[in-house]
Coordinates of C-alpha atoms in Angstrom, one line a residue:
M1 CA 109.4 159.2 41.2
A2 CA 108.0 161.4 38.4
Q3 CA 107.2 164.9 39.5
T4 CA 103.8 166.1 38.5
V5 CA 102.8 169.7 38.3
K6 CA 99.1 170.4 37.8
N7 CA 97.3 173.7 37.3
S8 CA 93.6 173.9 38.4
N9 CA 91.9 177.3 37.9
T10 CA 88.6 176.0 36.4
S11 CA 85.7 175.8 38.8
F12 CA 82.0 174.9 38.5
S13 CA 79.1 177.1 39.6
R14 CA 77.8 176.3 43.0
G15 CA 74.3 176.9 41.9
G16 CA 74.2 174.1 39.3
T17 CA 72.2 171.0 39.9
I18 CA 73.9 167.7 40.8
C19 CA 72.5 166.2 37.6
L20 CA 73.9 168.9 35.4
L21 CA 77.3 168.6 37.1
C22 CA 77.3 164.9 36.6
F23 CA 76.4 165.4 32.9
F24 CA 79.4 167.6 32.3
I25 CA 81.7 165.3 34.2
L26 CA 80.6 162.2 32.3
V27 CA 80.0 163.6 28.8
L28 CA 82.6 166.4 28.5
P29 CA 85.6 165.4 30.6
S30 CA 88.2 167.2 28.5
S31 CA 86.4 170.6 28.5
S32 CA 86.1 170.6 32.3
Q33 CA 89.5 169.2 33.3
E34 CA 92.7 170.9 32.6
L35 CA 95.6 169.0 31.2
S36 CA 98.7 168.6 33.3
Y37 CA 102.3 167.5 32.8
S38 CA 104.8 165.4 34.6
V39 CA 108.5 164.9 34.2
E40 CA 110.6 161.9 35.2
K41 CA 113.4 163.3 37.3
D42 CA 114.8 160.1 38.8
F43 CA 118.1 159.5 37.0
N44 CA 118.0 155.8 37.9
N45 CA 114.7 155.5 35.9
E46 CA 115.1 154.5 32.3
R47 CA 112.7 157.2 31.4
Y48 CA 114.7 160.0 33.0
G49 CA 114.1 163.3 31.3
Q50 CA 110.8 162.2 29.6
I51 CA 107.9 164.7 29.7
F52 CA 104.3 163.4 29.9
I53 CA 101.0 165.2 29.1
E54 CA 98.1 163.8 31.2
G55 CA 94.4 164.3 30.9
I56 CA 93.9 163.6 27.1
N57 CA 90.8 161.4 26.6
E58 CA 91.2 157.8 25.5
Q59 CA 89.4 158.3 22.2
T60 CA 91.9 161.0 21.2
I61 CA 94.8 158.9 22.2
D62 CA 93.5 156.0 20.1
L63 CA 93.0 158.2 17.0
L64 CA 96.5 159.6 17.3
L65 CA 97.9 156.1 17.4
Q66 CA 95.8 155.0 14.4
K67 CA 97.1 158.0 12.3
G68 CA 100.7 157.1 13.0
L69 CA 101.8 160.7 13.4
S70 CA 105.3 161.9 12.3
D71 CA 107.5 163.7 14.9
S72 CA 106.7 167.0 13.1
Q73 CA 102.9 166.3 13.5
W74 CA 103.4 165.6 17.2
A75 CA 105.4 168.8 17.6
S76 CA 102.6 170.8 16.0
F77 CA 100.7 170.6 19.3
F78 CA 103.4 169.5 21.8
K79 CA 106.7 171.4 21.8
V80 CA 109.7 171.4 24.0
N81 CA 112.6 173.8 23.8
V82 CA 115.3 175.5 26.0
A83 CA 113.8 178.5 27.7
G84 CA 114.3 181.6 25.6
A85 CA 115.3 179.6 22.5
T86 CA 113.2 179.0 19.5
R87 CA 114.8 175.8 18.3
L88 CA 112.9 172.7 19.4
M89 CA 114.7 169.9 21.3
L90 CA 115.6 166.8 19.4
G91 CA 113.6 163.8 20.5
S92 CA 110.7 161.4 19.8
Y93 CA 107.1 161.0 20.8
E94 CA 105.1 158.1 22.0
V95 CA 102.1 157.1 24.1
Y96 CA 103.0 155.5 27.4
E97 CA 100.4 154.4 30.0
G98 CA 97.7 156.5 28.4
K99 CA 99.9 159.7 28.4
V100 CA 101.4 161.5 25.4
S101 CA 105.2 161.7 26.1
F102 CA 108.3 163.4 24.6
R103 CA 111.6 161.6 25.1
P104 CA 114.6 163.9 24.5
R105 CA 117.5 162.4 22.5
F106 CA 120.1 163.7 25.0
L107 CA 120.1 164.0 28.7
P108 CA 118.7 167.3 30.1
D109 CA 121.1 170.1 30.9
Q110 CA 120.8 171.0 34.6
T111 CA 122.1 174.5 34.0
V112 CA 119.1 175.6 31.9
S113 CA 115.3 175.6 32.1
Y114 CA 113.0 174.0 29.5
E115 CA 109.7 175.3 28.2
I116 CA 106.8 173.0 27.4
A117 CA 104.1 174.3 25.1
F118 CA 100.9 172.3 24.5
S119 CA 98.2 173.5 22.1
S120 CA 94.8 172.0 22.4
P121 CA 93.4 173.8 19.3
S122 CA 96.3 172.4 17.2
L123 CA 95.6 168.9 18.6
K124 CA 91.9 169.3 17.8
A125 CA 92.8 169.9 14.2
L126 CA 94.3 166.4 14.1
S127 CA 91.7 164.8 16.4
P128 CA 88.2 166.2 16.7
T129 CA 87.6 164.0 19.7
H130 CA 89.9 166.3 21.8
L131 CA 87.5 168.7 23.5
D132 CA 89.9 170.9 25.4
T133 CA 90.5 174.3 23.8
R134 CA 93.3 175.8 25.9
E135 CA 96.9 176.7 25.3
Y136 CA 99.4 175.6 28.0
K137 CA 102.9 176.7 28.8
W138 CA 105.0 175.2 31.6
T139 CA 108.7 175.7 32.6
V140 CA 110.7 172.8 34.2
G141 CA 114.3 172.4 35.4
F142 CA 116.5 169.5 36.5
E143 CA 118.5 169.3 39.6
E144 CA 122.3 168.8 39.6
L145 CA 123.0 165.1 39.4
Y146 CA 126.7 164.9 39.0
E147 CA 128.1 165.2 42.5
E148 CA 129.9 161.8 42.5
I149 CA 133.6 161.7 41.8
N150 CA 133.9 160.4 38.2
E151 CA 136.4 158.1 36.7
V152 CA 137.7 157.6 33.1
V153 CA 136.9 153.9 32.5
E154 CA 138.7 153.5 29.2
V155 CA 139.8 155.3 26.0
F156 CA 139.4 154.0 22.5
P157 CA 141.4 152.9 20.6
K158 CA 142.8 151.0 23.5
T159 CA 145.9 150.0 21.6
D160 CA 149.2 151.9 22.4
L161 CA 150.1 152.3 18.7
V162 CA 147.9 154.4 16.5
P163 CA 148.2 155.7 12.9
A164 CA 149.3 159.3 12.3
N165 CA 146.0 160.2 10.7
L166 CA 143.9 159.0 13.6
L167 CA 140.5 160.8 13.4
R168 CA 138.7 160.1 16.6
L169 CA 139.3 159.2 20.3
Y170 CA 136.5 158.0 22.6
V171 CA 136.7 158.7 26.3
H172 CA 134.3 156.6 28.5
F173 CA 133.3 157.8 32.0
S174 CA 131.9 155.8 34.9
N175 CA 129.1 158.3 35.5
P176 CA 127.3 160.9 33.4
V177 CA 129.4 164.1 33.0
N178 CA 128.3 167.6 33.6
F179 CA 127.7 170.2 30.9
E180 CA 130.9 172.2 31.1
N181 CA 133.0 172.6 28.0
P182 CA 135.1 169.3 28.0
H183 CA 138.0 171.0 26.1
K184 CA 138.8 173.0 29.2
Y185 CA 139.9 169.7 30.8
I186 CA 141.4 167.7 28.0
R187 CA 144.7 168.2 26.3
I188 CA 147.4 166.3 24.3
E189 CA 151.1 166.6 25.1
T190 CA 154.2 165.2 23.6
N191 CA 156.2 162.8 25.7
E192 CA 158.5 165.7 26.5
G193 CA 155.5 167.7 27.9
K194 CA 155.0 170.1 25.0
L195 CA 151.4 171.0 24.5
V196 CA 149.9 170.1 21.1
E197 CA 148.1 173.2 19.9
E198 CA 144.4 172.9 18.8
P199 CA 144.3 169.2 18.0
F200 CA 140.5 168.9 18.2
V201 CA 137.4 170.3 16.7
E202 CA 136.1 172.1 19.8
M203 CA 132.4 172.2 20.5
E204 CA 131.3 174.0 23.7
Q205 CA 129.0 171.2 24.8
G206 CA 131.1 168.4 23.4
L207 CA 130.1 165.4 21.3
W208 CA 128.4 163.1 23.8
S209 CA 126.5 159.8 23.7
S210 CA 122.9 160.2 24.8
D211 CA 123.7 159.0 28.4
R212 CA 126.7 161.5 28.6
R213 CA 129.1 158.7 29.5
R214 CA 131.0 158.6 26.2
L215 CA 132.8 161.7 24.8
T216 CA 134.0 161.7 21.2
L217 CA 137.1 163.7 20.6
L218 CA 137.3 164.6 16.9
I219 CA 140.9 165.3 15.7
H220 CA 140.7 168.3 13.4
P221 CA 139.9 166.9 9.9
G222 CA 141.6 169.9 8.3
R223 CA 144.9 168.9 9.9
V224 CA 144.4 165.2 9.1
K225 CA 143.8 165.8 5.3
R226 CA 147.0 166.9 3.5
N227 CA 147.3 170.0 1.4
V228 CA 144.2 171.8 2.8
G229 CA 144.2 175.0 4.8
P230 CA 144.7 174.0 8.5
N231 CA 147.2 171.2 7.4
L232 CA 149.2 173.7 5.5
T233 CA 149.2 176.4 8.2
M234 CA 149.4 174.3 11.4
G235 CA 150.7 170.9 10.2
E236 CA 149.5 167.4 11.1
V237 CA 148.5 166.8 14.7
F238 CA 150.7 163.7 15.2
E239 CA 154.2 162.9 13.9
V240 CA 155.2 159.4 13.0
G241 CA 157.5 157.8 15.6
K242 CA 156.7 160.2 18.4
S243 CA 154.9 159.4 21.6
Y244 CA 152.0 161.4 23.1
N245 CA 149.8 161.6 26.2
L246 CA 146.1 162.3 26.2
I247 CA 145.4 164.0 29.6
V248 CA 142.0 164.4 31.2
S249 CA 142.5 166.8 34.1
G250 CA 141.5 165.8 37.6
E251 CA 139.9 169.2 38.0
W252 CA 137.0 167.8 36.0
N253 CA 135.5 166.0 39.0
L254 CA 138.1 163.2 38.9
E255 CA 140.3 162.0 41.7
K256 CA 143.4 162.7 39.7
D257 CA 144.6 163.3 36.2
Y258 CA 143.9 160.4 33.7
V259 CA 146.7 159.8 31.2
K260 CA 146.5 157.7 28.1
S261 CA 149.9 157.2 26.4
F262 CA 150.4 156.1 22.8
Q263 CA 152.9 156.0 20.0
V264 CA 152.3 157.1 16.4
A265 CA 152.8 154.8 13.4
A266 CA 152.5 155.4 9.7
A267 CA 149.3 156.8 8.4
I268 CA 146.7 154.5 6.8
R269 CA 145.2 155.7 3.5
S270 CA 143.4 152.8 1.9
T271 CA 139.8 151.5 2.0
I272 CA 138.6 148.8 4.3
D273 CA 138.8 145.5 2.4
V274 CA 136.8 142.7 4.0
K275 CA 138.5 140.1 1.9
F276 CA 141.4 140.3 4.4
W277 CA 139.2 139.6 7.4
K278 CA 139.4 136.2 9.0
V279 CA 136.2 134.5 10.3
L280 CA 136.3 131.9 13.1
P281 CA 132.8 130.2 12.9
P282 CA 130.9 129.2 16.1
K283 CA 129.7 125.6 16.9
I284 CA 126.2 124.4 16.0
G285 CA 123.8 124.4 19.0
T286 CA 125.8 126.8 21.1
I287 CA 125.8 130.6 21.8
Q288 CA 129.5 130.6 21.2
N289 CA 131.0 133.9 20.0
L290 CA 131.5 134.4 16.3
T291 CA 135.0 136.0 16.0
I292 CA 136.1 138.3 13.1
E293 CA 139.7 139.2 12.9
T294 CA 140.2 142.4 11.0
D295 CA 143.4 143.7 9.4
K296 CA 142.9 147.3 10.5
L297 CA 141.9 149.2 13.6
L298 CA 138.2 149.9 13.1
D299 CA 136.2 152.8 14.6
N300 CA 135.0 151.3 17.9
A301 CA 131.5 152.9 18.1
L302 CA 130.7 152.4 14.4
S303 CA 131.9 148.8 14.2
E304 CA 129.6 147.7 17.0
R305 CA 126.5 149.0 15.2
L306 CA 127.2 148.9 11.4
L307 CA 127.6 145.1 11.1
S308 CA 124.9 142.5 11.1
I309 CA 124.6 138.7 10.8
L310 CA 122.1 137.2 8.4
D311 CA 120.9 133.6 8.4
K312 CA 120.3 131.6 5.2
T313 CA 116.8 133.2 4.7
G314 CA 118.3 136.7 4.9
K315 CA 116.8 137.4 8.3
T316 CA 118.9 139.4 10.8
V317 CA 120.3 137.3 13.7
S318 CA 119.7 139.1 17.0
G319 CA 122.7 139.5 19.2
Q320 CA 125.5 141.9 20.1
F321 CA 128.8 142.9 18.6
V322 CA 131.8 143.9 20.7
Y323 CA 135.0 145.4 19.2
N324 CA 138.4 144.8 20.8
S325 CA 140.8 147.3 19.4
E326 CA 143.8 145.7 21.2
A327 CA 143.3 142.4 19.4
S328 CA 141.8 144.1 16.3
N329 CA 138.8 141.7 16.3
L330 CA 135.0 141.7 16.6
T331 CA 133.0 139.2 18.5
F332 CA 129.3 138.6 18.0
T333 CA 127.3 136.9 20.7
P334 CA 123.8 135.6 19.5
D335 CA 120.7 135.8 21.6
Q336 CA 119.8 132.2 20.5
V337 CA 121.9 129.1 19.7
W338 CA 123.5 128.8 16.3
S339 CA 121.7 126.5 13.8
A340 CA 123.4 124.3 11.2
G341 CA 123.9 126.0 7.9
N342 CA 125.2 129.1 6.1
Y343 CA 125.3 132.6 7.4
A344 CA 126.6 135.9 6.1
I345 CA 128.3 138.9 7.8
N346 CA 126.8 142.1 6.3
V347 CA 129.1 145.2 6.4
D348 CA 127.5 148.6 6.1
P349 CA 129.4 150.8 3.6
R350 CA 129.4 153.6 6.2
L351 CA 131.8 151.6 8.5
E352 CA 135.0 153.4 9.2
D353 CA 138.5 152.5 10.4
V354 CA 140.1 154.8 13.0
C355 CA 141.3 157.1 10.2
G356 CA 137.9 157.7 8.6
N357 CA 138.4 155.3 5.7
T358 CA 135.3 153.3 4.6
P359 CA 134.9 150.2 2.3
I360 CA 134.3 152.6 -0.6
T361 CA 136.1 155.9 0.3
V362 CA 139.6 156.9 1.5
F363 CA 139.3 159.8 3.8
D364 CA 142.4 161.5 2.5
V365 CA 144.1 161.1 -0.9
E366 CA 146.0 164.4 -1.1
G367 CA 142.8 166.1 0.1
E368 CA 140.4 164.2 -2.2
G369 CA 138.6 161.0 -1.2
S370 CA 138.8 158.1 -3.7
K371 CA 136.0 155.6 -4.2
E372 CA 136.0 151.8 -4.6
K373 CA 133.2 150.7 -7.0
N374 CA 130.7 148.2 -5.7
P375 CA 132.9 146.2 -3.3
D376 CA 131.5 142.9 -2.0
L377 CA 130.5 143.7 1.6
R378 CA 129.2 140.2 2.6
I379 CA 131.3 137.5 4.1
Q380 CA 129.9 134.0 4.0
F381 CA 130.6 131.4 6.7
R382 CA 129.1 128.1 7.9
T383 CA 128.6 127.0 11.5
R384 CA 130.8 124.0 12.5
Q385 CA 130.1 120.7 14.2

């Protein structure tokens, strides 16, 4: 359930007449009723962490929606930040069930408090129908949610053979993970048990998905790129032909250490070329998967969101991509049955393989990226009988 905190320090004179009291209640509701806030604290609710402002009159809400405010305009009267900090939280604004709400981009941190500031004068500058004139400030916190023993579900790439210039690893957890520094609990060792020094770009809060279930481990780019500072002083992170273990310590609320073993193959320093992809078309009138066999290991997270399917009119076909790094293929499952005719696979030029190479740029050519001019990034296919 959402927790609502309301402040009520405005009162009416006991000596007023009933008619006068009714007049103020009916005609000037915003000037006599304080605004309040509520916060969704139930983690199982899809709106967990969302902050709502209640008590704004319907005319004001309608006017705000008509104006189509930008996030900066919403933030001019409704701000959220970590207590004691000046930088605003990242997020978006919307109207939900008659309330103005702020949805944070990332899950709230239970170790800090948040400040909510709402300025009625600033709102009135955008909407004269808002009659309240007060400035509001509230502080809210979130209870610890991560008492359950966690589990590493999988690590991408899932394959046991990776290129020497691997740029990212993704660690997926069964439950949201707490806000401790993840690098205290994660390390890479050689097969002989020797610790690999400083393999990652370390960020105290880590690089998390919005639900804090997926952690991105970024291999230090300065060690991946040849002939640049860290590469010259520390060398490359991985050596071709050697085996390594990625270890997530059981001390990080796991039942035991999680170990992902892999061997290192030659580096890949060439652009993604979709001409080498093989397409297995689906059958007409089914929701059969479209399968795309790729010639390289693609970045798991990017490949599932930077490709799209277009029908013969150029309209995007709704559905979901899933990348299988073990088989090096992508499958697309449509939301509706396939029609007869021609389709196209559209590849976003920002797509990367696991080494950071895109269809137009090589991540490392002796420290300088090379560019492919205007590659064809559409693959045509036709549904089959």
